[in-house]
Coordinates of C-alpha atoms in Angstrom, one line a residue:
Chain B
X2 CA -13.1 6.2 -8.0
X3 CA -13.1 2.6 -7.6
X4 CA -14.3 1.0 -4.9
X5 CA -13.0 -2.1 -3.6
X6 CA -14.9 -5.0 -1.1
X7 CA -13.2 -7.6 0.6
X8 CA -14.7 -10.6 1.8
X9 CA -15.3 -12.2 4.1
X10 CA -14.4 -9.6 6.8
X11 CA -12.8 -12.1 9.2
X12 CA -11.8 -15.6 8.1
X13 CA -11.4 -18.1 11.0
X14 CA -9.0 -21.3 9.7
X15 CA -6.7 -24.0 11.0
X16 CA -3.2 -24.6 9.7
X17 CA -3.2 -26.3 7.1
X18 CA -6.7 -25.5 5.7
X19 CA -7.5 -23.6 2.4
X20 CA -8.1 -20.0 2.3
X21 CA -10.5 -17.9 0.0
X22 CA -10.2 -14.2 0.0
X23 CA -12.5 -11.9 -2.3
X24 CA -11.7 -8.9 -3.8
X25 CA -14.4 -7.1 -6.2
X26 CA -13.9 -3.7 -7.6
X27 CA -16.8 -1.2 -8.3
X28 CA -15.7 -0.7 -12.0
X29 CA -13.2 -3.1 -14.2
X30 CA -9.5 -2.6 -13.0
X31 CA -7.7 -1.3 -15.8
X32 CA -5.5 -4.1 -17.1
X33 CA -6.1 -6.3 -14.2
X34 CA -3.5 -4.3 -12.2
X35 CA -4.5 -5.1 -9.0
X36 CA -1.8 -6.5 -5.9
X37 CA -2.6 -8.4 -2.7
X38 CA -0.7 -7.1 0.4
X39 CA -0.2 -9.0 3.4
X40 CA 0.7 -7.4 7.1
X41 CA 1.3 -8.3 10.3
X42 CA 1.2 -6.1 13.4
X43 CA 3.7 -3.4 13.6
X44 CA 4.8 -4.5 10.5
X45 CA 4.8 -2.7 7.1
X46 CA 2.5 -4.4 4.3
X47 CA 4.3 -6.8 1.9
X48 CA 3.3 -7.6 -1.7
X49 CA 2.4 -11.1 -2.4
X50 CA 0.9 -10.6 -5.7
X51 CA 0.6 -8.1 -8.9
X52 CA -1.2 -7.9 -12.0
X53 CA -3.5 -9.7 -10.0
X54 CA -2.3 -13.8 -10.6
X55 CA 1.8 -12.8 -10.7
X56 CA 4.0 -13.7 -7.2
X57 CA 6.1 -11.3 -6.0
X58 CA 9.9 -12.3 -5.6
X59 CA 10.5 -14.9 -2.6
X60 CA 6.6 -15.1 -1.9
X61 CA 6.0 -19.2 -1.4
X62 CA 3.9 -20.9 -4.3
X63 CA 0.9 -21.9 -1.9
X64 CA -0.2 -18.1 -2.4
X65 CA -1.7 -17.8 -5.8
X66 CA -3.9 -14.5 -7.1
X67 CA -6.6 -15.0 -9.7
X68 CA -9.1 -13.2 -11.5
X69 CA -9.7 -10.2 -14.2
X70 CA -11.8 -7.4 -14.5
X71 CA -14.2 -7.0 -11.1
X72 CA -13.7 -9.9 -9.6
X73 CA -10.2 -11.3 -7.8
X74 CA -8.9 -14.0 -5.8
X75 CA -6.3 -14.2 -3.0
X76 CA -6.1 -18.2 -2.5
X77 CA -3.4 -20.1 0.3
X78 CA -3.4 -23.7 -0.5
X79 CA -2.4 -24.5 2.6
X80 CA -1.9 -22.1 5.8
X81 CA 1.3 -22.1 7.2
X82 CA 1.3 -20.4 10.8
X83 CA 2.8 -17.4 9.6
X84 CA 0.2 -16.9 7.2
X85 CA -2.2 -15.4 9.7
X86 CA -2.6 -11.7 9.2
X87 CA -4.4 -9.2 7.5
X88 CA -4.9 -8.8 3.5
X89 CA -5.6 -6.4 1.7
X90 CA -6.1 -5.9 -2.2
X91 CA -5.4 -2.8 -3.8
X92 CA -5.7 -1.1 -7.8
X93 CA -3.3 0.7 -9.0
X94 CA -4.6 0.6 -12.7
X95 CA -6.4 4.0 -12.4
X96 CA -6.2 7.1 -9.9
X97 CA -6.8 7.3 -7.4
X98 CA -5.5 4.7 -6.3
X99 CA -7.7 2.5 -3.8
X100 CA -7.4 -0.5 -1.0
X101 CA -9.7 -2.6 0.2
X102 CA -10.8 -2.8 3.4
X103 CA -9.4 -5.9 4.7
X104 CA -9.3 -9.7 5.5
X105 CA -8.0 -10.8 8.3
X106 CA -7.6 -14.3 8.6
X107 CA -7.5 -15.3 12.2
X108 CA -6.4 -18.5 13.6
X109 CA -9.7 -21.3 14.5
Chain C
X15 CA 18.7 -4.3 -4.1
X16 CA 16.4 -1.0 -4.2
X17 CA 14.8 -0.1 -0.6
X18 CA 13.3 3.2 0.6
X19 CA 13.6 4.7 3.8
X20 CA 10.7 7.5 5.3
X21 CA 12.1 10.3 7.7
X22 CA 10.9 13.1 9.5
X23 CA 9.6 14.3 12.6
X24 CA 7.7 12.1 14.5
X25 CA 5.8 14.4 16.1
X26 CA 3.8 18.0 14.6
X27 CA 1.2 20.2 15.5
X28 CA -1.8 21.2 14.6
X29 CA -2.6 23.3 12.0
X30 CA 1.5 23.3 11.2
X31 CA 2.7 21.1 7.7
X32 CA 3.9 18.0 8.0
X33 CA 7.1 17.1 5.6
X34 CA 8.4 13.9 5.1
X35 CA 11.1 12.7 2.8
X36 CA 11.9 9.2 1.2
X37 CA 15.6 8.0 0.5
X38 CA 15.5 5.6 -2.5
X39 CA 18.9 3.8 -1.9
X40 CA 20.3 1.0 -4.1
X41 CA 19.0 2.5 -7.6
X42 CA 18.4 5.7 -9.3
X43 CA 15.0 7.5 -8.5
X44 CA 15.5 8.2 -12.4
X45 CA 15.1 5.1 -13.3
X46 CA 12.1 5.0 -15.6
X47 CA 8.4 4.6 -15.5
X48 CA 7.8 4.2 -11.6
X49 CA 5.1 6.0 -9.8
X50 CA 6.7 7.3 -6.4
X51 CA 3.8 7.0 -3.8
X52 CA 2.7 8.1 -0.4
X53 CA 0.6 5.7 1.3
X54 CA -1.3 6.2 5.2
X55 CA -2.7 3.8 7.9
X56 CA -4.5 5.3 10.7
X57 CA -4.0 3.5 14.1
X58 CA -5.6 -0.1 13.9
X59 CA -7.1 0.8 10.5
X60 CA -6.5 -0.1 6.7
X61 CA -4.4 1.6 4.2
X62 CA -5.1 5.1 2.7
X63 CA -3.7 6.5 -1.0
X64 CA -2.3 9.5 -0.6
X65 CA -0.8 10.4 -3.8
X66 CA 2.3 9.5 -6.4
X67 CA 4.2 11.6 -8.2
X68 CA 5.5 10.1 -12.0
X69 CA 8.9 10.0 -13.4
X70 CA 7.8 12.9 -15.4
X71 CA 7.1 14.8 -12.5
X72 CA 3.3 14.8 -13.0
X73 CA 1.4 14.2 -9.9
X74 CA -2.2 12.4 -8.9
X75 CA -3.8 12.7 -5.2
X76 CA -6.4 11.3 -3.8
X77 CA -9.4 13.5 -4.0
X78 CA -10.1 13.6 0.1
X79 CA -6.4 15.2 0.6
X80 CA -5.7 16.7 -2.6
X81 CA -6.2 20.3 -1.3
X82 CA -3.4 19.9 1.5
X83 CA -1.1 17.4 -0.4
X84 CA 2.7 18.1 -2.8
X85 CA 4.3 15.6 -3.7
X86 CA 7.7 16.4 -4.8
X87 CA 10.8 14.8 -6.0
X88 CA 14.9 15.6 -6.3
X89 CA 16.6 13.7 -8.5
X90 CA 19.7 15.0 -7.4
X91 CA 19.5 13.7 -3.7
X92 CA 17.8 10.3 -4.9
X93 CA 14.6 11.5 -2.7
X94 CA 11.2 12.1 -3.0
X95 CA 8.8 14.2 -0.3
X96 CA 5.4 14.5 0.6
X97 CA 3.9 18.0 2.2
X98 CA 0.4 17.7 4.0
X99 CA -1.0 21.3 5.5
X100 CA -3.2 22.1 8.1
X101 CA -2.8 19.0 10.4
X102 CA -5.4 18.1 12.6
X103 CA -5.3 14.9 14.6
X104 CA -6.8 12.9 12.2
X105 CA -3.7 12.8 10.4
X106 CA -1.9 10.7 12.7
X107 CA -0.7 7.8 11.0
X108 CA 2.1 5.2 10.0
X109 CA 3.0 7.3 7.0
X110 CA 4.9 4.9 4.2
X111 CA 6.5 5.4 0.9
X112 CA 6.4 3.1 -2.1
X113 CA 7.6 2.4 -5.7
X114 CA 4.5 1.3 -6.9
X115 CA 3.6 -1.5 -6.3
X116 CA 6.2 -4.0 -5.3
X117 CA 8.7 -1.8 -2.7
X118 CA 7.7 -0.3 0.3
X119 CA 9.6 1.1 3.0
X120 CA 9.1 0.4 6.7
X121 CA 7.0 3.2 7.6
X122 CA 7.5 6.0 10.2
X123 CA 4.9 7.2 13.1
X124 CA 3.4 10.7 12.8
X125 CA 1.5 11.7 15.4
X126 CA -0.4 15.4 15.3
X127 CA -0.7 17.0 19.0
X128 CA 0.2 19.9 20.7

C-alpha cells in the first residue's frame, strides 16, 4: 500500500500570497496518477488536478500540480478567498487506492 | 453532463448491512474503462478508499474493509451499489460515490446506532 504525507499540516496565509502544498508517496505512483482534491465544510471534495500537473475542467489557472514519481506539488499562485479549505492528494495508479492526510490552509 | 447521485438510508444499526446505491445519470455506466468507486469520511476526518468495481466487473477493496465490503453494479438500471456488513459505529460516515477520479457525487450521511 502506498502511503501518502502531506505537508505542512496547517498552512496559515493571506490572500493573495503563494501557497505550497506537499504530497510524497511511500513508493513511486504508478504513471504519476495522482489528483489534488479540495473541500470545504459540508461540502463534497472537488478535483482540481489529475495525472498529477493536468487541471480539471473550470478549475482557475492559479492552481497548478507538479511533480512525478514520490514527490508532488499542489501550488496557488495567488489565494483567492475561496481558496481556503482543506486539500488533499490522492493515488489512484495502484490499489488500494490511498489519500493523504490533509492540508488545510487557513486564513493568517 | 455525467453526475452521480448516493441513496439509501440514513440511518442503520448495528451489526445489520448497510446498502447504498449510486445513480449515474447523463451517460451510460457502460461506458468504458472507468473504475466505479466508493469513497468514506468519518466526522471531521479525511477521506477513506473503500473499494471500485471495473467496467469488467472485477473488483479491488481496501484491505481494512475488504472482509465486509461488495461492490456491485447493474447496467441495466445505470447504478452501481456498495454492501458493508456488520456495522458498528465506526462506520458512520459521509459515504460518496465516484467515477474515478474526476466525478463525485455529493455524498449522503450514514450514521450506525440503535
Amino acid at each position: 500500500e502506498i502511503v501518502l504525507t502531506q505537508s505542512p499540516g496547517t498552512l496559515s496565509l493571506s490572500p493573495g500570497e503563494r501557497a505550497t502544498l506537499s504530497c510524497r508517496a511511500s513508493q513511486s505512483v504508478t504513471f504519476n496518477f495522482l489528483a489534488w482534491y479540495q473541500q470545504k465544510p459540508g461540502q463534497a471534495p472537488k478535483v482540481l488536478i489529475y495525472g498529477a500537473s493536468s487541471r480539471a475542467t473550470g478549475i482557475p489557472d492559479r492552481f497548478s500540480g507538479s511533480g512525478s514519481g514520490t514527490d508532488f506539488t499542489l501550488t496557488i499562485s495567488r489565494l483567492e478567498p475561496e481558496d481556503f479549505a482543506v486539500y488533499y492528494c490522492q493515488q489512484y495508479g495502484s490499489s488500494p487506492r490511498t489519500f493523504g492526510q490533509g492540508t488545510k490552509v487557513e486564513i493568517k | 453532463q455525467v453526475q452521480l447521485q448516493e441513496s439509501g438510508p440514513g440511518l442503520v444499526k448495528p451489526s445489520q448491512t448497510l446498502s447504498l446505491t449510486c445513480t449515474v445519470s447523463g451517460g451510460s455506466i457502460r461506458s468504458g474503462g472507468y473504475y466505479w468507486t466508493w469513497i468514506r469520511q468519518h466526522p471531521g476526518k479525511g477521506l477513506e478508499w473503500i473499494g471500485y468495481i471495473y467496467d469488467s466487473g472485477s473488483t479491488s477493496y481496501n484491505p481494512s474493509l475488504k472482509s465486509r465490503v461488495t461492490i456491485s453494479i447493474d447496467t441495466s438500471k445505470n447504478q452501481f451499489s456498495l454492501d458493508l456488513s456488520s456495522l458498528t459505529a465506526a462506520d458512520t460516515a459521509v459515504y460518496y460515490c465516484a467515477r474515478e477520479p474526476l466525478l463525485w457525487g455529493q455524498g449522503t450521511l450514514v450514521t450506525v446506532s440503535s
